[in-house]
PDB file of C-alpha atoms in Angstrom:
ATOM      1  CA  UNK A   3     137.508 174.448 139.620  1.00 93.00           C
ATOM      2  CA  UNK A   4     134.560 172.974 137.781  1.00 96.00           C
ATOM      3  CA  UNK A   5     132.468 173.870 134.743  1.00 97.00           C
ATOM      4  CA  UNK A   6     128.722 173.653 135.133  1.00 97.00           C
ATOM      5  CA  UNK A   7     125.403 175.016 133.910  1.00 98.00           C
ATOM      6  CA  UNK A   8     123.071 177.035 136.089  1.00 98.00           C
ATOM      7  CA  UNK A   9     119.871 175.024 136.649  1.00 97.00           C
ATOM      8  CA  UNK A  10     117.961 177.508 138.808  1.00 97.00           C
ATOM      9  CA  UNK A  11     117.826 179.613 141.984  1.00 96.00           C
ATOM     10  CA  UNK A  12     117.571 178.520 145.592  1.00 95.00           C
ATOM     11  CA  UNK A  13     114.984 180.278 147.771  1.00 92.00           C
ATOM     12  CA  UNK A  14     115.386 180.320 151.542  1.00 86.00           C
ATOM     13  CA  UNK A  15     112.981 181.814 154.040  1.00 85.00           C
ATOM     14  CA  UNK A  16     115.653 181.758 156.778  1.00 86.00           C
ATOM     15  CA  UNK A  17     119.453 181.882 156.633  1.00 85.00           C
ATOM     16  CA  UNK A  18     122.302 182.100 159.017  1.00 86.00           C
ATOM     17  CA  UNK A  19     122.993 185.788 159.791  1.00 87.00           C
ATOM     18  CA  UNK A  20     126.257 185.918 157.797  1.00 84.00           C
ATOM     19  CA  UNK A  21     124.434 184.571 154.701  1.00 85.00           C
ATOM     20  CA  UNK A  22     122.007 187.542 154.566  1.00 83.00           C
ATOM     21  CA  UNK A  23     122.093 189.091 151.107  1.00 84.00           C
ATOM     22  CA  UNK A  24     123.858 186.095 149.539  1.00 87.00           C
ATOM     23  CA  UNK A  25     122.199 184.584 146.461  1.00 92.00           C
ATOM     24  CA  UNK A  26     122.395 180.789 145.888  1.00 94.00           C
ATOM     25  CA  UNK A  27     122.045 178.877 142.602  1.00 97.00           C
ATOM     26  CA  UNK A  28     121.755 175.226 141.715  1.00 98.00           C
ATOM     27  CA  UNK A  29     124.441 174.298 139.241  1.00 98.00           C
ATOM     28  CA  UNK A  30     124.582 171.056 137.246  1.00 98.00           C
ATOM     29  CA  UNK A  31     128.164 169.684 137.139  1.00 96.00           C
ATOM     30  CA  UNK A  32     128.150 166.384 135.253  1.00 94.00           C
ATOM     31  CA  UNK A  33     125.456 164.271 136.899  1.00 95.00           C
ATOM     32  CA  UNK A  34     125.643 166.163 140.201  1.00 95.00           C
ATOM     33  CA  UNK A  35     123.678 169.200 141.279  1.00 97.00           C
ATOM     34  CA  UNK A  36     125.519 171.666 143.511  1.00 97.00           C
ATOM     35  CA  UNK A  37     124.199 174.565 145.571  1.00 96.00           C
ATOM     36  CA  UNK A  38     126.609 177.437 144.995  1.00 96.00           C
ATOM     37  CA  UNK A  39     126.938 180.992 146.302  1.00 94.00           C
ATOM     38  CA  UNK A  40     126.580 183.341 143.310  1.00 95.00           C
ATOM     39  CA  UNK A  41     129.464 185.860 143.296  1.00 93.00           C
ATOM     40  CA  UNK A  42     129.017 187.134 139.742  1.00 96.00           C
ATOM     41  CA  UNK A  43     125.272 187.435 139.048  1.00 95.00           C
ATOM     42  CA  UNK A  44     124.852 184.361 136.824  1.00 96.00           C
ATOM     43  CA  UNK A  45     121.555 183.540 135.258  1.00 95.00           C
ATOM     44  CA  UNK A  46     119.676 180.311 134.521  1.00 96.00           C
ATOM     45  CA  UNK A  47     121.130 178.320 131.611  1.00 96.00           C
ATOM     46  CA  UNK A  48     124.565 180.020 131.650  1.00 97.00           C
ATOM     47  CA  UNK A  49     127.769 178.014 131.675  1.00 98.00           C
ATOM     48  CA  UNK A  50     129.723 178.962 134.776  1.00 98.00           C
ATOM     49  CA  UNK A  51     133.037 178.359 136.548  1.00 97.00           C
ATOM     50  CA  UNK A  52     132.632 176.955 140.105  1.00 97.00           C
ATOM     51  CA  UNK A  53     135.207 177.074 142.854  1.00 96.00           C
ATOM     52  CA  UNK A  54     134.938 174.670 145.816  1.00 95.00           C
ATOM     53  CA  UNK A  55     136.330 174.442 149.290  1.00 92.00           C
ATOM     54  CA  UNK A  56     138.650 177.173 150.593  1.00 91.00           C
ATOM     55  CA  UNK A  57     138.637 178.950 147.217  1.00 92.00           C
ATOM     56  CA  UNK A  58     134.849 179.277 147.393  1.00 92.00           C
ATOM     57  CA  UNK A  59     135.027 180.792 150.875  1.00 90.00           C
ATOM     58  CA  UNK A  60     137.593 183.352 149.690  1.00 90.00           C
ATOM     59  CA  UNK A  61     135.464 184.256 146.681  1.00 89.00           C
ATOM     60  CA  UNK A  62     132.243 184.666 148.746  1.00 86.00           C
ATOM     61  CA  UNK A  63     133.874 186.602 151.502  1.00 82.00           C
ATOM     62  CA  UNK A  64     135.907 185.724 154.596  1.00 69.00           C
ATOM     63  CA  UNK A  65     132.893 185.287 156.924  1.00 77.00           C
ATOM     64  CA  UNK A  66     130.641 183.393 154.542  1.00 81.00           C
ATOM     65  CA  UNK A  67     130.413 179.598 155.220  1.00 88.00           C
ATOM     66  CA  UNK A  68     130.081 178.174 151.745  1.00 91.00           C
ATOM     67  CA  UNK A  69     131.637 175.129 150.065  1.00 94.00           C
ATOM     68  CA  UNK A  70     130.898 176.022 146.404  1.00 96.00           C
ATOM     69  CA  UNK A  71     130.744 179.449 144.658  1.00 96.00           C
ATOM     70  CA  UNK A  72     130.130 180.599 141.107  1.00 97.00           C
ATOM     71  CA  UNK A  73     133.177 182.731 140.267  1.00 97.00           C
ATOM     72  CA  UNK A  74     132.845 183.252 136.554  1.00 97.00           C
ATOM     73  CA  UNK A  75     130.455 183.172 133.606  1.00 97.00           C
ATOM     74  CA  UNK A  76     131.844 181.465 130.466  1.00 97.00           C
ATOM     75  CA  UNK A  77     131.155 183.314 127.155  1.00 93.00           C
ATOM     76  CA  UNK A  78     129.659 181.162 124.403  1.00 83.00           C
TER      77      UNK A  78
END
């Protein structure tokens, strides 16, 4: 798991059918910028917990092909 800060939203005009309804965010983790499925409704500027790999797929749903997912919002 990683800690990061939400940098913004990702807008897509077309998605794979099993990504329909899924929201994506850009999250700054250190010097990297990740595109993450948003499982908790995080907003821009919030500090979040990011799961990667198999844990991200479980958090987003069994049929959602993602490699990173926001799974928690860290309280200040």
